[in-house]
């Protein structure tokens, strides 16, 4: 399926819940948020229907996100059903890792190919502060268990924040050298806060300068359909990647859309324009009619985001969108 800018759209990120067992500072305000009412959340049956219809339009990659997806009841059965849909070639999961150690083997059996795990610091106290109470030991246990059961590749998502974890980048690179892990450094994005307030922003170029990348080379051997630029070096068991959504955006090659937990098709993470797909799914339309609405939405995918505009601000936070 192509959009009007001739980009091949084949990657659907599906958020199955807005709820989370952490309260990360860059994701949620201190006072928390009001959860989406249960009746407005898409059912598993509705999500599976979307997946089946999307495969007829050429979608092959599906990432399940939240909030924290592993806290939703029945998630393993849902994943097993999703993995068995004809045309689903890559079923992935993004998680904060808190519940992963106990569930990794079952995730593998359910048909999940690989996982992305959020980890922004090695420091136990700093992690607890950032997540407002999270236990970093559980995340490390989840990482090791994922490697043991054969979820591959295992990727670590590191949102880089100035004066919080920017000094830890070399240690993360050591992790990629010593273990078959793929560490991705991500620019902090202004979701729910104006970009002119982001004095804690660190660009990809600055990250590379901190790391000193002489001798490292680009690699294209990392499985995935995302925008990360990966580098590796002789002796590395893993790799280091960079996702530059702000300083060097990759809009011209974007291949994805998102389905929010309340059933909105979000055609660009950084655009507040959404299609109310829940209303379409619950309006007794046939699969062909739903497919037409889906295809038209993809055709209208924006050319690029506007996060670099000082006036840009999203009213929805990441857990509500599917971050």
mmCIF file of C-alpha atoms in Angstrom:
data_model
loop_
_atom_site.group_PDB
_atom_site.id
_atom_site.type_symbol
_atom_site.label_atom_id
_atom_site.label_comp_id
_atom_site.label_asym_id
_atom_site.label_seq_id
_atom_site.Cartn_x
_atom_site.Cartn_y
_atom_site.Cartn_z
ATOM 1 C CA UNK A 1 0.000 0.000 0.000
ATOM 2 C CA UNK A 2 1.430 3.346 -1.049
ATOM 3 C CA UNK A 3 0.494 6.799 0.166
ATOM 4 C CA UNK A 4 0.265 9.836 -2.103
ATOM 5 C CA UNK A 5 4.014 10.438 -1.678
ATOM 6 C CA UNK A 6 4.826 6.944 -2.990
ATOM 7 C CA UNK A 7 6.023 5.654 0.364
ATOM 8 C CA UNK A 8 5.404 1.952 0.877
ATOM 9 C CA UNK A 9 3.326 1.655 4.068
ATOM 10 C CA UNK A 10 3.635 -1.856 5.500
ATOM 11 C CA UNK A 11 4.214 -1.407 9.233
ATOM 12 C CA UNK A 12 1.373 -1.048 11.754
ATOM 13 C CA UNK A 13 2.045 -0.196 15.386
ATOM 14 C CA UNK A 14 -0.883 -1.231 17.567
ATOM 15 C CA UNK A 15 -1.331 0.063 21.103
ATOM 16 C CA UNK A 16 -3.541 -2.331 23.060
ATOM 17 C CA UNK A 17 -3.734 -0.250 26.250
ATOM 18 C CA UNK A 18 -2.995 3.233 27.529
ATOM 19 C CA UNK A 19 -2.280 1.885 31.016
ATOM 20 C CA UNK A 20 1.175 1.300 32.394
ATOM 21 C CA UNK A 21 2.847 -0.051 35.508
ATOM 22 C CA UNK A 22 5.423 2.786 35.435
ATOM 23 C CA UNK A 23 5.058 6.584 35.467
ATOM 24 C CA UNK A 24 8.069 7.751 33.457
ATOM 25 C CA UNK A 25 8.643 11.485 33.702
ATOM 26 C CA UNK A 26 8.963 12.131 29.962
ATOM 27 C CA UNK A 27 5.825 10.097 29.255
ATOM 28 C CA UNK A 28 3.366 11.129 31.962
ATOM 29 C CA UNK A 29 2.830 14.220 34.099
ATOM 30 C CA UNK A 30 3.406 13.859 37.845
ATOM 31 C CA UNK A 31 -0.316 13.993 38.554
ATOM 32 C CA UNK A 32 -0.930 11.090 36.175
ATOM 33 C CA UNK A 33 -3.611 10.954 33.493
ATOM 34 C CA UNK A 34 -7.211 9.889 33.293
ATOM 35 C CA UNK A 35 -7.334 6.410 31.770
ATOM 36 C CA UNK A 36 -9.428 5.838 28.675
ATOM 37 C CA UNK A 37 -12.729 4.178 29.716
ATOM 38 C CA UNK A 38 -12.870 0.443 29.064
ATOM 39 C CA UNK A 39 -15.703 0.683 26.549
ATOM 40 C CA UNK A 40 -13.639 3.007 24.366
ATOM 41 C CA UNK A 41 -10.677 0.631 24.184
ATOM 42 C CA UNK A 42 -10.645 -1.646 21.131
ATOM 43 C CA UNK A 43 -11.399 -5.274 21.893
ATOM 44 C CA UNK A 44 -8.936 -7.964 20.862
ATOM 45 C CA UNK A 45 -11.440 -9.150 18.266
ATOM 46 C CA UNK A 46 -11.542 -5.663 16.736
ATOM 47 C CA UNK A 47 -7.755 -5.425 16.672
ATOM 48 C CA UNK A 48 -7.436 -8.837 15.018
ATOM 49 C CA UNK A 49 -9.957 -7.751 12.396
ATOM 50 C CA UNK A 50 -7.861 -4.652 11.665
ATOM 51 C CA UNK A 51 -4.772 -6.830 11.296
ATOM 52 C CA UNK A 52 -6.498 -9.243 8.920
ATOM 53 C CA UNK A 53 -7.790 -6.401 6.758
ATOM 54 C CA UNK A 54 -4.437 -4.606 6.762
ATOM 55 C CA UNK A 55 -2.605 -7.675 5.440
ATOM 56 C CA UNK A 56 -4.778 -7.495 2.312
ATOM 57 C CA UNK A 57 -3.283 -4.020 1.773
ATOM 58 C CA UNK A 58 0.270 -5.277 2.092
ATOM 59 C CA UNK A 59 0.990 -4.800 5.792
ATOM 60 C CA UNK A 60 3.499 -7.381 7.002
ATOM 61 C CA UNK A 61 5.071 -5.944 10.167
ATOM 62 C CA UNK A 62 3.119 -5.451 13.371
ATOM 63 C CA UNK A 63 4.384 -4.030 16.645
ATOM 64 C CA UNK A 64 2.290 -4.346 19.793
ATOM 65 C CA UNK A 65 2.731 -1.477 22.245
ATOM 66 C CA UNK A 66 1.009 0.272 25.138
ATOM 67 C CA UNK A 67 1.143 1.895 27.666
ATOM 68 C CA UNK A 68 2.620 -1.371 28.814
ATOM 69 C CA UNK A 69 1.086 -4.143 26.669
ATOM 70 C CA UNK A 70 1.957 -6.986 29.038
ATOM 71 C CA UNK A 71 -0.407 -5.720 31.733
ATOM 72 C CA UNK A 72 -3.541 -6.211 29.610
ATOM 73 C CA UNK A 73 -5.407 -9.392 30.511
ATOM 74 C CA UNK A 74 -5.438 -12.055 27.799
ATOM 75 C CA UNK A 75 -2.448 -10.639 25.942
ATOM 76 C CA UNK A 76 -0.773 -14.017 25.311
ATOM 77 C CA UNK A 77 -3.862 -15.508 23.672
ATOM 78 C CA UNK A 78 -4.248 -12.360 21.589
ATOM 79 C CA UNK A 79 -0.632 -12.550 20.431
ATOM 80 C CA UNK A 80 -0.985 -16.208 19.515
ATOM 81 C CA UNK A 81 -4.067 -15.420 17.425
ATOM 82 C CA UNK A 82 -2.313 -12.466 15.829
ATOM 83 C CA UNK A 83 0.755 -14.497 14.883
ATOM 84 C CA UNK A 84 -1.428 -16.996 13.018
ATOM 85 C CA UNK A 85 -3.016 -14.445 10.689
ATOM 86 C CA UNK A 86 -1.887 -15.154 7.099
ATOM 87 C CA UNK A 87 0.435 -12.393 5.944
ATOM 88 C CA UNK A 88 1.803 -11.510 9.383
ATOM 89 C CA UNK A 89 5.539 -11.955 8.832
ATOM 90 C CA UNK A 90 6.936 -10.075 11.815
ATOM 91 C CA UNK A 91 5.160 -9.754 15.173
ATOM 92 C CA UNK A 92 7.035 -7.559 17.634
ATOM 93 C CA UNK A 93 6.501 -6.178 21.112
ATOM 94 C CA UNK A 94 7.666 -3.027 22.877
ATOM 95 C CA UNK A 95 7.764 -3.268 26.675
ATOM 96 C CA UNK A 96 9.267 -1.575 29.701
ATOM 97 C CA UNK A 97 10.583 -4.989 30.727
ATOM 98 C CA UNK A 98 9.135 -5.119 34.242
ATOM 99 C CA UNK A 99 7.055 -8.260 33.542
ATOM 100 C CA UNK A 100 9.262 -9.677 30.805
ATOM 101 C CA UNK A 101 11.296 -12.227 32.751
ATOM 102 C CA UNK A 102 8.189 -14.188 33.688
ATOM 103 C CA UNK A 103 6.580 -13.896 30.255
ATOM 104 C CA UNK A 104 9.435 -14.103 27.724
ATOM 105 C CA UNK A 105 9.156 -17.835 27.092
ATOM 106 C CA UNK A 106 5.372 -17.651 26.668
ATOM 107 C CA UNK A 107 5.761 -14.688 24.326
ATOM 108 C CA UNK A 108 8.120 -16.720 22.166
ATOM 109 C CA UNK A 109 5.677 -19.643 22.127
ATOM 110 C CA UNK A 110 2.834 -17.277 21.221
ATOM 111 C CA UNK A 111 4.659 -16.242 18.064
ATOM 112 C CA UNK A 112 6.370 -12.998 19.042
ATOM 113 C CA UNK A 113 9.585 -12.716 17.028
ATOM 114 C CA UNK A 114 11.429 -10.025 18.939
ATOM 115 C CA UNK A 115 11.177 -7.369 21.620
ATOM 116 C CA UNK A 116 12.178 -3.767 22.186
ATOM 117 C CA UNK A 117 12.833 -2.906 25.819
ATOM 118 C CA UNK A 118 12.931 0.591 27.265
ATOM 119 C CA UNK A 119 15.980 1.257 29.448
ATOM 120 C CA UNK A 120 17.253 4.793 29.959
ATOM 121 C CA UNK A 121 19.831 4.350 32.719
ATOM 122 C CA UNK A 122 21.964 1.767 34.498
ATOM 123 C CA UNK A 123 21.641 3.504 37.842
ATOM 124 C CA UNK A 124 19.071 1.914 40.148
ATOM 125 C CA UNK A 125 18.223 5.131 41.990
ATOM 126 C CA UNK A 126 18.067 7.168 38.792
ATOM 127 C CA UNK A 127 15.797 4.567 37.203
ATOM 128 C CA UNK A 128 13.498 4.663 40.218
ATOM 129 C CA UNK A 129 13.390 8.454 39.990
ATOM 130 C CA UNK A 130 12.714 8.531 36.251
ATOM 131 C CA UNK A 131 10.003 5.866 36.375
ATOM 132 C CA UNK A 132 8.615 7.034 39.706
ATOM 133 C CA UNK A 133 9.144 3.728 41.471
ATOM 134 C CA UNK A 134 10.342 1.158 38.905
ATOM 135 C CA UNK A 135 12.709 -1.713 39.795
ATOM 136 C CA UNK A 136 15.598 -1.847 37.336
ATOM 137 C CA UNK A 137 16.556 -5.366 38.450
ATOM 138 C CA UNK A 138 13.368 -6.690 36.865
ATOM 139 C CA UNK A 139 14.260 -5.042 33.570
ATOM 140 C CA UNK A 140 17.720 -6.632 33.498
ATOM 141 C CA UNK A 141 16.160 -9.999 34.321
ATOM 142 C CA UNK A 142 13.769 -9.510 31.403
ATOM 143 C CA UNK A 143 16.612 -8.662 29.029
ATOM 144 C CA UNK A 144 18.604 -11.770 29.933
ATOM 145 C CA UNK A 145 15.534 -13.995 29.783
ATOM 146 C CA UNK A 146 14.626 -12.673 26.328
ATOM 147 C CA UNK A 147 18.079 -13.619 25.068
ATOM 148 C CA UNK A 148 17.813 -17.061 26.665
ATOM 149 C CA UNK A 149 14.502 -17.973 25.019
ATOM 150 C CA UNK A 150 15.595 -16.795 21.574
ATOM 151 C CA UNK A 151 13.672 -13.583 21.045
ATOM 152 C CA UNK A 152 15.879 -12.038 18.376
ATOM 153 C CA UNK A 153 16.944 -9.374 17.983
ATOM 154 C CA UNK A 154 16.577 -7.845 21.429
ATOM 155 C CA UNK A 155 16.714 -4.055 21.148
ATOM 156 C CA UNK A 156 17.117 -1.551 23.960
ATOM 157 C CA UNK A 157 15.493 1.850 23.531
ATOM 158 C CA UNK A 158 17.379 4.643 25.295
ATOM 159 C CA UNK A 159 15.776 8.089 25.293
ATOM 160 C CA UNK A 160 18.718 10.450 25.817
ATOM 161 C CA UNK A 161 18.114 13.338 28.218
ATOM 162 C CA UNK A 162 20.762 15.977 28.927
ATOM 163 C CA UNK A 163 22.181 15.944 32.448
ATOM 164 C CA UNK A 164 20.199 12.815 33.249
ATOM 165 C CA UNK A 165 21.664 9.926 31.259
ATOM 166 C CA UNK A 166 23.759 11.548 28.500
ATOM 167 C CA UNK A 167 26.934 10.672 30.429
ATOM 168 C CA UNK A 168 25.927 6.983 30.373
ATOM 169 C CA UNK A 169 26.098 6.572 26.593
ATOM 170 C CA UNK A 170 29.586 4.988 26.613
ATOM 171 C CA UNK A 171 28.408 2.357 29.089
ATOM 172 C CA UNK A 172 25.440 1.516 26.889
ATOM 173 C CA UNK A 173 27.827 1.093 23.969
ATOM 174 C CA UNK A 174 29.844 -1.343 26.085
ATOM 175 C CA UNK A 175 26.649 -3.327 26.566
ATOM 176 C CA UNK A 176 26.310 -3.663 22.779
ATOM 177 C CA UNK A 177 29.931 -4.757 22.576
ATOM 178 C CA UNK A 178 29.662 -7.449 25.254
ATOM 179 C CA UNK A 179 26.159 -8.843 24.553
ATOM 180 C CA UNK A 180 24.090 -9.564 21.416
ATOM 181 C CA UNK A 181 21.955 -6.507 22.143
ATOM 182 C CA UNK A 182 21.072 -3.663 19.817
ATOM 183 C CA UNK A 183 21.105 -0.372 21.720
ATOM 184 C CA UNK A 184 19.187 2.468 20.051
ATOM 185 C CA UNK A 185 19.723 6.033 21.223
ATOM 186 C CA UNK A 186 16.579 8.108 20.643
ATOM 187 C CA UNK A 187 16.222 11.861 20.518
ATOM 188 C CA UNK A 188 13.799 13.230 23.091
ATOM 189 C CA UNK A 189 10.559 14.142 21.346
ATOM 190 C CA UNK A 190 8.177 16.938 22.389
ATOM 191 C CA UNK A 191 5.086 14.831 22.979
ATOM 192 C CA UNK A 192 2.721 16.679 25.311
ATOM 193 C CA UNK A 193 5.147 19.591 25.831
ATOM 194 C CA UNK A 194 6.234 22.447 23.571
ATOM 195 C CA UNK A 195 9.572 21.893 21.867
ATOM 196 C CA UNK A 196 10.874 25.290 23.036
ATOM 197 C CA UNK A 197 10.875 23.944 26.599
ATOM 198 C CA UNK A 198 13.210 21.058 25.777
ATOM 199 C CA UNK A 199 16.539 22.341 27.065
ATOM 200 C CA UNK A 200 17.290 18.696 27.888
ATOM 201 C CA UNK A 201 17.343 17.724 24.205
ATOM 202 C CA UNK A 202 20.470 15.980 22.866
ATOM 203 C CA UNK A 203 20.897 15.643 19.095
ATOM 204 C CA UNK A 204 22.189 12.531 17.344
ATOM 205 C CA UNK A 205 25.325 14.400 16.249
ATOM 206 C CA UNK A 206 26.066 15.303 19.856
ATOM 207 C CA UNK A 207 25.483 11.688 20.944
ATOM 208 C CA UNK A 208 27.978 10.487 18.348
ATOM 209 C CA UNK A 209 30.491 13.068 19.550
ATOM 210 C CA UNK A 210 30.085 11.854 23.133
ATOM 211 C CA UNK A 211 30.702 8.279 22.014
ATOM 212 C CA UNK A 212 33.607 8.978 19.633
ATOM 213 C CA UNK A 213 32.713 6.742 16.730
ATOM 214 C CA UNK A 214 35.982 6.516 14.824
ATOM 215 C CA UNK A 215 36.388 3.022 13.406
ATOM 216 C CA UNK A 216 32.743 2.129 13.571
ATOM 217 C CA UNK A 217 30.881 1.309 10.383
ATOM 218 C CA UNK A 218 27.267 1.239 9.306
ATOM 219 C CA UNK A 219 25.539 -2.143 9.263
ATOM 220 C CA UNK A 220 22.342 -3.200 7.521
ATOM 221 C CA UNK A 221 22.111 -6.656 9.072
ATOM 222 C CA UNK A 222 19.770 -5.736 11.941
ATOM 223 C CA UNK A 223 16.252 -7.083 11.481
ATOM 224 C CA UNK A 224 13.573 -4.433 11.554
ATOM 225 C CA UNK A 225 11.578 -2.029 9.469
ATOM 226 C CA UNK A 226 12.217 1.087 11.500
ATOM 227 C CA UNK A 227 14.229 4.274 11.003
ATOM 228 C CA UNK A 228 17.301 3.500 13.117
ATOM 229 C CA UNK A 229 20.783 3.949 11.663
ATOM 230 C CA UNK A 230 22.950 1.140 13.059
ATOM 231 C CA UNK A 231 26.689 0.958 13.469
ATOM 232 C CA UNK A 232 28.916 -1.826 14.711
ATOM 233 C CA UNK A 233 32.597 -2.718 14.946
ATOM 234 C CA UNK A 234 34.818 -5.775 15.024
ATOM 235 C CA UNK A 235 34.440 -7.463 18.377
ATOM 236 C CA UNK A 236 30.905 -6.178 18.950
ATOM 237 C CA UNK A 237 28.309 -8.845 19.710
ATOM 238 C CA UNK A 238 25.532 -6.320 19.151
ATOM 239 C CA UNK A 239 25.203 -2.861 17.604
ATOM 240 C CA UNK A 240 24.451 0.759 18.372
ATOM 241 C CA UNK A 241 21.638 2.566 16.614
ATOM 242 C CA UNK A 242 20.404 6.151 16.387
ATOM 243 C CA UNK A 243 16.867 7.417 15.847
ATOM 244 C CA UNK A 244 16.872 11.087 14.905
ATOM 245 C CA UNK A 245 13.237 12.138 14.790
ATOM 246 C CA UNK A 246 14.048 15.807 15.420
ATOM 247 C CA UNK A 247 17.457 16.836 14.102
ATOM 248 C CA UNK A 248 17.398 14.722 10.926
ATOM 249 C CA UNK A 249 13.888 13.485 10.471
ATOM 250 C CA UNK A 250 13.204 10.444 8.307
ATOM 251 C CA UNK A 251 9.724 11.387 7.104
ATOM 252 C CA UNK A 252 10.506 10.743 3.421
ATOM 253 C CA UNK A 253 11.049 7.032 4.147
ATOM 254 C CA UNK A 254 8.433 6.553 6.885
ATOM 255 C CA UNK A 255 6.670 3.225 6.393
ATOM 256 C CA UNK A 256 4.288 3.099 9.365
ATOM 257 C CA UNK A 257 1.008 4.171 10.858
ATOM 258 C CA UNK A 258 -0.348 3.683 14.366
ATOM 259 C CA UNK A 259 -3.556 2.419 15.902
ATOM 260 C CA UNK A 260 -4.183 3.973 19.314
ATOM 261 C CA UNK A 261 -5.813 1.992 22.139
ATOM 262 C CA UNK A 262 -9.076 3.879 21.639
ATOM 263 C CA UNK A 263 -9.150 2.998 17.959
ATOM 264 C CA UNK A 264 -7.787 6.113 16.261
ATOM 265 C CA UNK A 265 -5.641 5.675 13.167
ATOM 266 C CA UNK A 266 -2.740 8.032 13.728
ATOM 267 C CA UNK A 267 -0.997 8.458 10.401
ATOM 268 C CA UNK A 268 2.019 10.244 11.891
ATOM 269 C CA UNK A 269 3.181 9.996 15.495
ATOM 270 C CA UNK A 270 3.740 13.737 15.516
ATOM 271 C CA UNK A 271 0.483 14.863 13.941
ATOM 272 C CA UNK A 272 -2.646 15.378 16.005
ATOM 273 C CA UNK A 273 -4.837 14.450 13.033
ATOM 274 C CA UNK A 274 -6.474 11.063 13.601
ATOM 275 C CA UNK A 275 -9.110 8.916 11.895
ATOM 276 C CA UNK A 276 -11.793 7.528 14.211
ATOM 277 C CA UNK A 277 -11.426 3.917 13.145
ATOM 278 C CA UNK A 278 -13.269 2.593 16.182
ATOM 279 C CA UNK A 279 -16.429 4.216 14.848
ATOM 280 C CA UNK A 280 -15.826 2.514 11.506
ATOM 281 C CA UNK A 281 -15.307 -0.888 13.111
ATOM 282 C CA UNK A 282 -18.467 -0.543 15.204
ATOM 283 C CA UNK A 283 -20.720 0.677 12.395
ATOM 284 C CA UNK A 284 -21.560 -2.732 10.872
ATOM 285 C CA UNK A 285 -19.510 -2.038 7.775
ATOM 286 C CA UNK A 286 -18.268 -4.970 5.709
ATOM 287 C CA UNK A 287 -14.571 -5.841 5.544
ATOM 288 C CA UNK A 288 -14.415 -4.325 2.069
ATOM 289 C CA UNK A 289 -15.882 -1.045 3.343
ATOM 290 C CA UNK A 290 -13.493 -0.988 6.288
ATOM 291 C CA UNK A 291 -10.608 -1.677 3.907
ATOM 292 C CA UNK A 292 -11.614 1.304 1.771
ATOM 293 C CA UNK A 293 -11.585 3.625 4.787
ATOM 294 C CA UNK A 294 -8.206 2.212 5.835
ATOM 295 C CA UNK A 295 -6.718 2.675 2.381
ATOM 296 C CA UNK A 296 -8.010 6.246 2.091
ATOM 297 C CA UNK A 297 -6.494 7.090 5.476
ATOM 298 C CA UNK A 298 -3.103 5.767 4.376
ATOM 299 C CA UNK A 299 -3.287 7.778 1.161
ATOM 300 C CA UNK A 300 -3.692 10.929 3.260
ATOM 301 C CA UNK A 301 -0.675 10.263 5.489
ATOM 302 C CA UNK A 302 1.124 13.612 6.059
ATOM 303 C CA UNK A 303 4.307 14.332 4.151
ATOM 304 C CA UNK A 304 6.246 15.144 7.324
ATOM 305 C CA UNK A 305 5.924 16.034 10.982
ATOM 306 C CA UNK A 306 6.128 19.548 12.429
ATOM 307 C CA UNK A 307 7.812 18.920 15.756
ATOM 308 C CA UNK A 308 10.519 21.431 14.893
ATOM 309 C CA UNK A 309 7.931 24.205 14.789
ATOM 310 C CA UNK A 310 7.971 26.158 18.029
ATOM 311 C CA UNK A 311 4.173 26.333 18.106
ATOM 312 C CA UNK A 312 3.702 22.580 17.725
ATOM 313 C CA UNK A 313 2.213 20.803 20.715
ATOM 314 C CA UNK A 314 0.302 17.553 21.035
ATOM 315 C CA UNK A 315 -2.494 17.279 23.547
ATOM 316 C CA UNK A 316 -2.086 13.523 23.887
ATOM 317 C CA UNK A 317 0.802 11.973 25.808
ATOM 318 C CA UNK A 318 2.775 8.954 24.598
ATOM 319 C CA UNK A 319 0.872 6.343 26.611
ATOM 320 C CA UNK A 320 -2.368 7.525 24.991
ATOM 321 C CA UNK A 321 -0.895 7.423 21.481
ATOM 322 C CA UNK A 322 1.091 4.220 21.692
ATOM 323 C CA UNK A 323 4.627 5.023 22.721
#
